[in-house]
CSV table of C-alpha atoms and ligand atoms in Angstrom, one decimal:
chain,number,residue,atom,x,y,z
L,32,UNK,CA,65.6,-60.5,196.4
L,33,UNK,CA,63.2,-63.5,196.8
L,34,UNK,CA,60.9,-63.7,194.1
L,35,UNK,CA,57.5,-65.5,194.2
L,36,UNK,CA,55.5,-64.0,191.3
L,37,UNK,CA,56.4,-66.7,189.0
L,38,UNK,CA,52.8,-66.7,187.4
L,39,UNK,CA,53.2,-63.0,186.4
L,40,UNK,CA,56.4,-63.9,184.8
L,41,UNK,CA,59.6,-65.7,185.2
L,42,UNK,CA,63.2,-65.1,184.9
L,43,UNK,CA,64.5,-66.3,181.4
L,44,UNK,CA,66.4,-69.6,182.1
L,45,UNK,CA,70.3,-69.3,181.1
L,46,UNK,CA,69.5,-72.0,178.3
L,47,UNK,CA,66.9,-69.8,176.9
L,48,UNK,CA,68.7,-66.9,177.0
L,49,UNK,CA,71.9,-68.7,175.1
L,50,UNK,CA,69.6,-70.3,172.6
L,51,UNK,CA,68.5,-66.7,171.9
L,52,UNK,CA,71.9,-65.3,171.6
L,53,UNK,CA,73.0,-68.0,169.4
L,54,UNK,CA,70.0,-67.0,166.8
L,55,UNK,CA,70.5,-63.4,167.3
L,56,UNK,CA,74.2,-63.3,166.9
L,57,UNK,CA,75.3,-66.3,164.5
L,58,UNK,CA,72.1,-68.1,163.0
L,59,UNK,CA,70.6,-64.9,162.5
L,60,UNK,CA,69.1,-65.5,158.8
L,61,UNK,CA,65.7,-65.0,157.8
L,62,UNK,CA,64.2,-68.2,157.5
L,63,UNK,CA,62.5,-67.2,154.0
L,64,UNK,CA,66.0,-66.6,152.3
L,65,UNK,CA,67.5,-69.3,150.2
L,66,UNK,CA,71.1,-69.2,150.5
L,67,UNK,CA,73.0,-71.4,153.5
L,68,UNK,CA,72.4,-69.1,156.3
L,69,UNK,CA,68.6,-68.7,155.6
L,70,UNK,CA,68.0,-72.2,154.9
L,71,UNK,CA,69.6,-73.4,158.2
L,72,UNK,CA,67.5,-70.8,160.2
L,73,UNK,CA,64.6,-72.4,158.6
L,74,UNK,CA,65.7,-75.8,159.8
L,75,UNK,CA,66.1,-74.4,163.3
L,76,UNK,CA,62.7,-72.8,162.9
L,77,UNK,CA,61.4,-76.3,162.0
L,78,UNK,CA,63.3,-78.4,164.8
L,79,UNK,CA,62.1,-75.7,167.4
L,80,UNK,CA,58.9,-75.9,166.5
L,81,UNK,CA,58.8,-79.7,166.7
L,82,UNK,CA,60.1,-79.1,170.3
L,83,UNK,CA,57.2,-77.0,171.5
L,84,UNK,CA,54.8,-79.2,169.8
L,85,UNK,CA,56.4,-82.2,171.6
L,86,UNK,CA,55.9,-80.1,174.8
L,87,UNK,CA,52.5,-79.7,174.0
L,88,UNK,CA,51.8,-83.2,172.9
L,89,UNK,CA,50.8,-82.4,169.2
L,90,UNK,CA,51.8,-82.1,165.9
L,91,UNK,CA,54.1,-79.5,164.8
L,92,UNK,CA,51.9,-78.4,161.8
L,93,UNK,CA,49.4,-77.6,165.2
L,94,UNK,CA,51.3,-75.1,166.5
L,95,UNK,CA,51.4,-71.4,165.0
L,96,UNK,CA,53.9,-69.1,167.0
L,97,UNK,CA,52.2,-65.9,168.3
L,98,UNK,CA,53.9,-62.5,170.0
L,99,UNK,CA,52.3,-63.5,173.3
L,100,UNK,CA,49.4,-65.3,175.1
L,101,UNK,CA,47.3,-62.0,174.6
L,102,UNK,CA,47.4,-62.4,171.0
L,103,UNK,CA,46.7,-66.1,171.0
L,104,UNK,CA,43.5,-65.6,173.0
L,105,UNK,CA,42.4,-62.9,171.0
L,106,UNK,CA,42.6,-64.6,167.9
L,107,UNK,CA,41.5,-67.9,168.7
L,108,UNK,CA,38.3,-66.3,169.8
L,109,UNK,CA,37.7,-64.0,166.9
L,110,UNK,CA,38.6,-66.5,164.2
L,111,UNK,CA,36.2,-68.8,166.1
L,112,UNK,CA,33.3,-66.7,165.8
L,113,UNK,CA,34.0,-65.8,162.4
L,114,UNK,CA,33.6,-69.5,161.5
L,115,UNK,CA,30.5,-69.7,163.6
L,116,UNK,CA,29.0,-66.6,162.3
L,117,UNK,CA,25.9,-68.3,160.4
L,118,UNK,CA,25.5,-71.4,163.6
L,119,UNK,CA,24.9,-68.6,166.3
L,120,UNK,CA,26.3,-65.8,168.6
L,121,UNK,CA,26.0,-67.4,172.3
L,122,UNK,CA,29.4,-67.8,174.0
L,123,UNK,CA,30.3,-69.6,177.1
L,124,UNK,CA,33.2,-68.4,179.5
L,125,UNK,CA,33.9,-68.2,183.0
L,126,UNK,CA,33.9,-65.2,185.5
L,127,UNK,CA,37.7,-65.9,186.4
L,128,UNK,CA,39.4,-65.8,182.9
L,129,UNK,CA,42.3,-63.4,182.0
L,130,UNK,CA,41.6,-60.3,180.8
L,131,UNK,CA,43.4,-61.4,177.5
L,132,UNK,CA,39.7,-63.4,177.0
L,133,UNK,CA,37.1,-61.2,179.0
L,134,UNK,CA,38.0,-58.2,177.2
L,135,UNK,CA,37.7,-59.3,173.7
L,136,UNK,CA,34.5,-60.8,175.0
L,137,UNK,CA,33.4,-57.7,176.5
L,138,UNK,CA,34.0,-55.7,173.0
L,139,UNK,CA,32.0,-58.6,171.5
L,140,UNK,CA,29.2,-58.4,173.8
L,141,UNK,CA,29.0,-54.7,172.3
L,142,UNK,CA,28.7,-56.0,169.2
L,143,UNK,CA,25.6,-58.3,169.7
L,144,UNK,CA,27.1,-61.4,171.2
L,145,UNK,CA,25.7,-62.9,174.0
L,146,UNK,CA,28.1,-64.3,176.5
L,147,UNK,CA,27.3,-66.7,179.6
L,148,UNK,CA,29.7,-66.3,182.5
L,149,UNK,CA,30.1,-69.3,184.6
L,150,UNK,CA,30.9,-68.5,188.1
L,151,UNK,CA,33.3,-70.2,190.5
L,152,UNK,CA,32.4,-71.8,193.8
L,153,UNK,CA,33.7,-70.4,197.0
L,154,UNK,CA,36.8,-72.5,196.0
L,155,UNK,CA,37.2,-71.4,192.6
L,156,UNK,CA,35.9,-74.6,191.1
L,157,UNK,CA,33.4,-74.7,188.2
L,158,UNK,CA,31.7,-77.6,187.7
L,159,UNK,CA,31.1,-80.0,184.6
L,160,UNK,CA,27.5,-79.7,185.0
L,161,UNK,CA,27.4,-75.8,185.0
L,162,UNK,CA,29.2,-76.0,181.3
L,163,UNK,CA,26.5,-78.6,180.7
L,164,UNK,CA,23.7,-76.4,181.5
L,165,UNK,CA,24.9,-73.2,180.0
L,166,UNK,CA,25.3,-74.9,176.3
L,167,UNK,CA,22.7,-73.8,173.9
L,168,UNK,CA,21.8,-75.0,170.1
L,169,UNK,CA,23.4,-71.2,169.1
L,170,UNK,CA,26.9,-71.7,171.2
L,171,UNK,CA,29.6,-71.1,169.0
L,172,UNK,CA,32.3,-70.8,171.3
L,173,UNK,CA,33.2,-72.4,174.9
L,174,UNK,CA,36.5,-70.6,176.2
L,175,UNK,CA,37.6,-71.9,179.6
L,176,UNK,CA,41.0,-71.7,181.0
L,177,UNK,CA,43.0,-74.9,182.2
L,178,UNK,CA,44.3,-73.1,185.2
L,179,UNK,CA,43.3,-70.3,187.0
L,180,UNK,CA,46.1,-67.7,187.2
L,181,UNK,CA,45.2,-66.0,190.6
L,182,UNK,CA,43.8,-69.2,192.2
L,183,UNK,CA,45.8,-71.8,190.7
L,184,UNK,CA,42.4,-73.9,190.2
L,185,UNK,CA,41.7,-76.2,187.4
L,186,UNK,CA,39.0,-76.0,185.4
L,187,UNK,CA,36.9,-79.0,183.6
L,188,UNK,CA,38.0,-78.0,180.3
L,189,UNK,CA,38.1,-81.7,179.4
L,190,UNK,CA,34.7,-82.4,180.5
L,191,UNK,CA,33.5,-78.9,178.9
L,192,UNK,CA,34.7,-80.1,175.3
L,193,UNK,CA,32.9,-83.8,176.0
L,194,UNK,CA,29.7,-81.6,177.3
L,195,UNK,CA,29.8,-80.0,173.6
L,196,UNK,CA,30.3,-83.0,171.8
L,197,UNK,CA,27.2,-84.5,173.7
L,198,UNK,CA,25.2,-81.7,173.2
L,199,UNK,CA,25.4,-81.3,169.4
L,200,UNK,CA,25.8,-77.7,169.4
L,201,UNK,CA,28.2,-76.1,166.9
L,202,UNK,CA,30.7,-74.6,169.3
L,203,UNK,CA,34.4,-74.7,169.3
L,204,UNK,CA,36.5,-75.3,172.6
L,205,UNK,CA,39.2,-72.9,173.3
L,206,UNK,CA,41.3,-73.1,176.4
L,207,UNK,CA,43.8,-70.6,177.7
L,208,UNK,CA,46.5,-72.7,178.9
L,209,UNK,CA,49.1,-70.3,180.0
L,210,UNK,CA,49.1,-71.2,183.5
L,211,UNK,CA,48.9,-74.9,182.7
L,212,UNK,CA,51.4,-75.5,180.0
L,213,UNK,CA,54.2,-77.9,181.2
L,214,UNK,CA,52.8,-77.3,184.9
L,215,UNK,CA,50.0,-79.8,184.7
L,216,UNK,CA,49.7,-82.7,182.5
L,217,UNK,CA,47.4,-82.5,179.4
L,218,UNK,CA,47.4,-82.9,175.4
L,219,UNK,CA,45.3,-80.7,173.4
L,220,UNK,CA,43.8,-83.9,171.9
L,221,UNK,CA,43.4,-85.5,175.4
L,222,UNK,CA,41.5,-82.4,176.5
L,223,UNK,CA,39.4,-82.3,173.4
L,224,UNK,CA,40.0,-78.7,172.5
L,225,UNK,CA,40.1,-77.2,169.0
L,226,UNK,CA,42.3,-74.4,170.2
L,227,UNK,CA,44.8,-73.7,173.0
L,228,UNK,CA,47.0,-70.9,174.0
L,229,UNK,CA,50.4,-70.7,175.6
L,230,UNK,CA,52.8,-68.1,176.4
L,231,UNK,CA,56.5,-68.3,176.8
L,232,UNK,CA,57.2,-66.1,179.4
L,233,UNK,CA,55.8,-68.3,182.3
L,234,UNK,CA,58.2,-71.2,181.7
L,235,UNK,CA,61.5,-69.2,181.4
L,236,UNK,CA,61.6,-67.9,177.9
L,237,UNK,CA,61.5,-64.1,177.2
L,238,UNK,CA,58.4,-61.8,176.9
L,239,UNK,CA,57.0,-61.6,173.5
L,240,UNK,CA,56.8,-65.4,172.2
L,241,UNK,CA,53.5,-67.6,172.6
L,242,UNK,CA,51.8,-69.9,170.5
L,243,UNK,CA,48.1,-71.2,169.1
L,244,UNK,CA,47.4,-74.8,168.9
L,245,UNK,CA,45.2,-74.9,166.3
L,246,UNK,CA,43.6,-78.6,165.8
L,247,UNK,CA,44.4,-80.1,162.6
L,248,UNK,CA,42.0,-79.6,159.8
L,249,UNK,CA,40.2,-76.4,161.4
L,250,UNK,CA,40.8,-73.5,158.8
L,251,UNK,CA,40.8,-70.3,160.8
L,252,UNK,CA,40.9,-66.8,159.3
L,253,UNK,CA,44.3,-65.7,159.7
L,254,UNK,CA,45.3,-63.2,161.9
L,255,UNK,CA,47.3,-60.6,159.8
L,256,UNK,CA,48.0,-61.1,156.1
L,257,UNK,CA,51.4,-60.5,154.5
L,258,UNK,CA,54.3,-62.6,153.5
L,259,UNK,CA,52.7,-66.3,154.1
L,260,UNK,CA,55.0,-67.3,157.3
L,261,UNK,CA,53.0,-69.6,160.0
L,262,UNK,CA,51.2,-71.3,157.3
L,263,UNK,CA,49.9,-68.2,156.3
L,264,UNK,CA,48.0,-67.6,159.2
L,265,UNK,CA,50.3,-65.2,161.2
L,266,UNK,CA,52.9,-64.0,159.1
L,267,UNK,CA,55.7,-61.7,159.5
L,268,UNK,CA,59.2,-62.4,159.5
L,269,UNK,CA,59.6,-65.1,162.2
L,270,UNK,CA,61.0,-64.0,165.5
L,271,UNK,CA,63.7,-67.0,165.7
L,272,UNK,CA,65.5,-65.8,168.7
L,273,UNK,CA,62.2,-65.7,170.8
L,274,UNK,CA,61.3,-69.0,169.3
L,275,UNK,CA,64.7,-70.7,169.7
L,276,UNK,CA,64.3,-69.3,173.6
L,277,UNK,CA,60.8,-70.8,174.0
L,278,UNK,CA,62.2,-74.3,172.7
L,279,UNK,CA,65.0,-74.0,175.0
L,280,UNK,CA,63.1,-73.7,177.7
L,281,UNK,CA,60.6,-76.4,176.9
L,282,UNK,CA,63.4,-79.0,176.5
L,283,UNK,CA,64.6,-77.8,180.2
L,284,UNK,CA,60.9,-78.4,181.5
L,285,UNK,CA,60.6,-81.8,179.6
L,286,UNK,CA,63.8,-83.2,180.8
L,287,UNK,CA,62.5,-82.4,184.8
L,288,UNK,CA,59.1,-82.4,184.4
L,289,UNK,CA,58.2,-84.7,187.5
L,290,UNK,CA,60.9,-82.9,189.6
L,291,UNK,CA,59.8,-79.4,189.0
L,292,UNK,CA,56.3,-80.1,189.7
L,293,UNK,CA,57.5,-82.0,192.9
L,294,UNK,CA,59.5,-79.4,193.9
L,295,UNK,CA,57.0,-76.4,193.4
L,296,UNK,CA,54.5,-78.4,195.5
L,297,UNK,CA,56.7,-79.2,198.1
L,298,UNK,CA,57.8,-75.5,198.6
L,299,UNK,CA,54.1,-74.4,198.2
L,300,UNK,CA,52.6,-76.9,200.8
L,301,UNK,CA,55.5,-75.5,203.3
L,302,UNK,CA,54.3,-72.1,202.6
L,303,UNK,CA,51.1,-73.3,203.6
L,304,UNK,CA,51.5,-74.9,206.3
L,305,UNK,CA,53.9,-72.4,208.0
L,306,UNK,CA,51.7,-69.6,207.4
L,307,UNK,CA,48.9,-71.4,209.1
L,308,UNK,CA,51.2,-72.0,211.9
L,309,UNK,CA,52.9,-68.7,212.3
L,310,UNK,CA,49.5,-66.5,211.5
L,311,UNK,CA,46.3,-68.5,212.5
L,312,UNK,CA,44.1,-65.8,211.4
L,313,UNK,CA,45.5,-66.3,207.9
L,314,UNK,CA,43.2,-67.7,205.5
L,315,UNK,CA,43.8,-70.2,202.8
L,316,UNK,CA,41.7,-68.6,199.9
L,317,UNK,CA,43.1,-71.5,197.3
L,318,UNK,CA,45.8,-73.8,198.1
L,319,UNK,CA,45.7,-74.3,194.2
L,320,UNK,CA,45.3,-77.6,192.1
L,321,UNK,CA,48.3,-76.7,190.1
L,322,UNK,CA,51.8,-77.0,191.7
L,323,UNK,CA,52.8,-73.5,191.5
L,324,UNK,CA,50.0,-71.5,192.3
L,325,UNK,CA,48.2,-70.2,195.6
L,326,UNK,CA,46.1,-67.7,197.2
L,327,UNK,CA,46.0,-66.5,200.9
L,328,UNK,CA,44.3,-63.9,202.6
L,329,UNK,CA,45.3,-61.9,205.9
L,330,UNK,CA,41.8,-60.4,206.6
L,331,UNK,CA,41.9,-56.6,207.9
L,332,UNK,CA,45.5,-56.2,205.9
L,333,UNK,CA,44.6,-54.6,202.3
L,334,UNK,CA,46.7,-56.8,199.8
L,335,UNK,CA,48.3,-53.4,198.6
L,336,UNK,CA,49.9,-52.5,201.7
L,337,UNK,CA,51.1,-55.9,202.1
L,338,UNK,CA,52.7,-56.0,198.5
L,339,UNK,CA,54.0,-52.6,199.2
L,340,UNK,CA,55.8,-53.7,202.6
L,341,UNK,CA,57.1,-57.0,201.3
L,342,UNK,CA,58.2,-55.2,198.1
L,343,UNK,CA,60.2,-52.8,200.9
L,344,UNK,CA,61.6,-56.1,202.4
L,345,UNK,CA,62.8,-57.3,198.8
L,346,UNK,CA,60.0,-60.2,198.4
L,347,UNK,CA,58.0,-60.1,195.2
L,348,UNK,CA,54.4,-61.2,195.3
L,349,UNK,CA,51.2,-59.9,193.6
L,350,UNK,CA,47.9,-59.0,195.1
L,351,UNK,CA,46.2,-60.6,191.9
L,352,UNK,CA,47.1,-60.5,188.0
L,353,UNK,CA,50.0,-58.5,187.1
L,354,UNK,CA,47.7,-57.2,184.2
L,355,UNK,CA,45.4,-55.4,187.0
L,356,UNK,CA,47.9,-53.0,188.1
L,357,UNK,CA,46.6,-52.4,191.4
L,358,UNK,CA,42.6,-52.7,190.4
L,359,UNK,CA,40.9,-55.1,193.0
L,360,UNK,CA,40.9,-58.6,191.8
L,361,UNK,CA,37.6,-59.8,189.9
L,362,UNK,CA,38.9,-63.2,190.2
L,363,UNK,CA,38.9,-63.4,194.2
L,364,UNK,CA,35.8,-61.4,194.1
L,365,UNK,CA,34.1,-63.8,191.8
L,366,UNK,CA,34.6,-66.4,194.4
L,367,UNK,CA,32.0,-64.8,196.7
L,368,UNK,CA,34.2,-64.7,200.0
L,369,UNK,CA,33.7,-62.2,202.6
L,370,UNK,CA,34.9,-58.6,201.7
L,371,UNK,CA,37.6,-58.6,204.3
L,372,UNK,CA,39.2,-61.8,203.2
L,373,UNK,CA,39.3,-60.8,199.8
L,374,UNK,CA,40.7,-56.9,200.6
L,375,UNK,CA,43.9,-58.9,201.8
L,376,UNK,CA,44.4,-61.6,199.3
L,377,UNK,CA,47.7,-62.5,198.1
L,378,UNK,CA,48.6,-64.7,195.1
L,379,UNK,CA,52.0,-66.5,195.5
L,380,UNK,CA,53.6,-68.2,192.8
L,381,UNK,CA,56.4,-70.3,192.9
L,382,UNK,CA,59.1,-71.6,190.3
L,383,UNK,CA,61.2,-74.9,190.3
L,384,UNK,CA,63.9,-72.8,191.7
L,385,UNK,CA,61.8,-71.3,194.7
L,386,UNK,CA,63.0,-72.9,198.0
L,387,UNK,CA,61.5,-73.5,201.5
L,388,UNK,CA,63.9,-70.9,203.1
L,389,UNK,CA,62.0,-68.2,200.6
L,390,UNK,CA,58.8,-69.6,201.7
L,391,UNK,CA,59.6,-69.0,205.3
L,392,UNK,CA,61.1,-65.7,204.6
L,393,UNK,CA,57.7,-64.5,203.4
L,394,UNK,CA,56.0,-66.0,206.5
L,395,UNK,CA,58.0,-64.2,208.8
L,396,UNK,CA,57.9,-60.8,206.8
L,397,UNK,CA,54.0,-61.3,206.8
L,398,UNK,CA,54.3,-62.1,210.6
L,399,UNK,CA,56.1,-59.0,211.2
L,400,UNK,CA,53.7,-56.7,209.3
L,401,UNK,CA,50.9,-58.1,211.1
L,402,UNK,CA,52.5,-57.5,214.2
L,403,UNK,CA,54.0,-53.8,213.3
L,404,UNK,CA,50.5,-52.6,211.7
L,405,UNK,CA,47.0,-52.4,213.2
L,406,UNK,CA,44.5,-54.1,211.0
L,407,UNK,CA,41.5,-52.6,209.5
D,66,PLP,N1,46.1,-66.0,180.1
D,66,PLP,C1,46.7,-65.9,181.4
D,66,PLP,C2,45.9,-67.2,182.2
D,66,PLP,C3,47.7,-65.3,182.2
D,66,PLP,O1,48.2,-65.9,183.2
D,66,PLP,C4,48.3,-64.6,181.2
D,66,PLP,C5,49.7,-63.5,181.9
D,66,PLP,O2,49.5,-63.5,182.7
D,66,PLP,C6,48.0,-64.3,179.7
D,66,PLP,C7,46.9,-65.1,179.3
D,66,PLP,C8,48.3,-63.5,179.0
D,66,PLP,O3,50.0,-64.0,178.5
D,66,PLP,P1,50.9,-62.5,177.8
D,66,PLP,O4,51.3,-61.8,179.1
D,66,PLP,O5,52.1,-63.5,176.9
D,66,PLP,O6,49.9,-61.9,177.0
């Protein structure tokens, strides 16, 4: 199998699986208990939190573990609006956010919030001036992702946070950094954001673990009420095995960061140039600013058919976000490109283990499909 859908999820790294196994079978204590097994679990939890904080470039007490990126996004949005409820009801976001941001916003719009959606240009970029122009005295939240999950484009989060500060509006700034974490360099403080979401399964940790960065001093309403874990903000017995796996995956990435970035970039560039050489009618919808994601199109060949035909040849790529389950991609559509291009768009996303040979196999398979099938 050739797996080139690493923006959807990643294979769990052996180091992460090993850490989870250790915690599940040996260091399995409940961190809230007072005997040695429990205190050892609490110590390990503290050490693992410190590792995740180091990978993010923030303080350990600013990291709250969640069950996934979707939970972090939903919580950040709702808690921010709760804080700003007397200041305004206007939200600024982009038309290309993940559904984990767009769907809670849609629900809030139905409850009377006004949402401004910034639209990207043809290449999937949003300009700082667009953010600046959208801010109002009653803007209470700006939520902008760091790296788009279908186009690989970088969004101007730092500039958005600066614009908020300059404008004097009361908005808090949230970024969904699920696709950017450890793939592009940033720290929450450097970006100037108040809240930042990440998810473990994009970096070789298992599904079911994520984290929300909450800037020190920001007092959020808890997501849940219960036993006081996670500083009382997100109680529930800590998923220590998943947390250990997340920390282990972070450690591997931190140890190899430059090498991993370079490897993914080299394979992606190789893929894009081989594709254009082999299939001159292929269009690069987005080469991706991030090292691991790009979007390409074979106009006239519907992406669902391409995904199926590639799957029959043992190659996994997506027609867009995995969460869309076959629905046309609103992200690709938001770029305003011609319909024939949009219908044939594929997202290809790499891991540090991806090889040029795998990229070549994808190009050959696309060539074969284009030769055997009549375009629309
Ligand atoms: N945000 C982005 C940009 C994503 O790509 C994803 C997952 O695909 C999510 C949020 C949701 O993360 P999770 O699957 O951990 O809920």
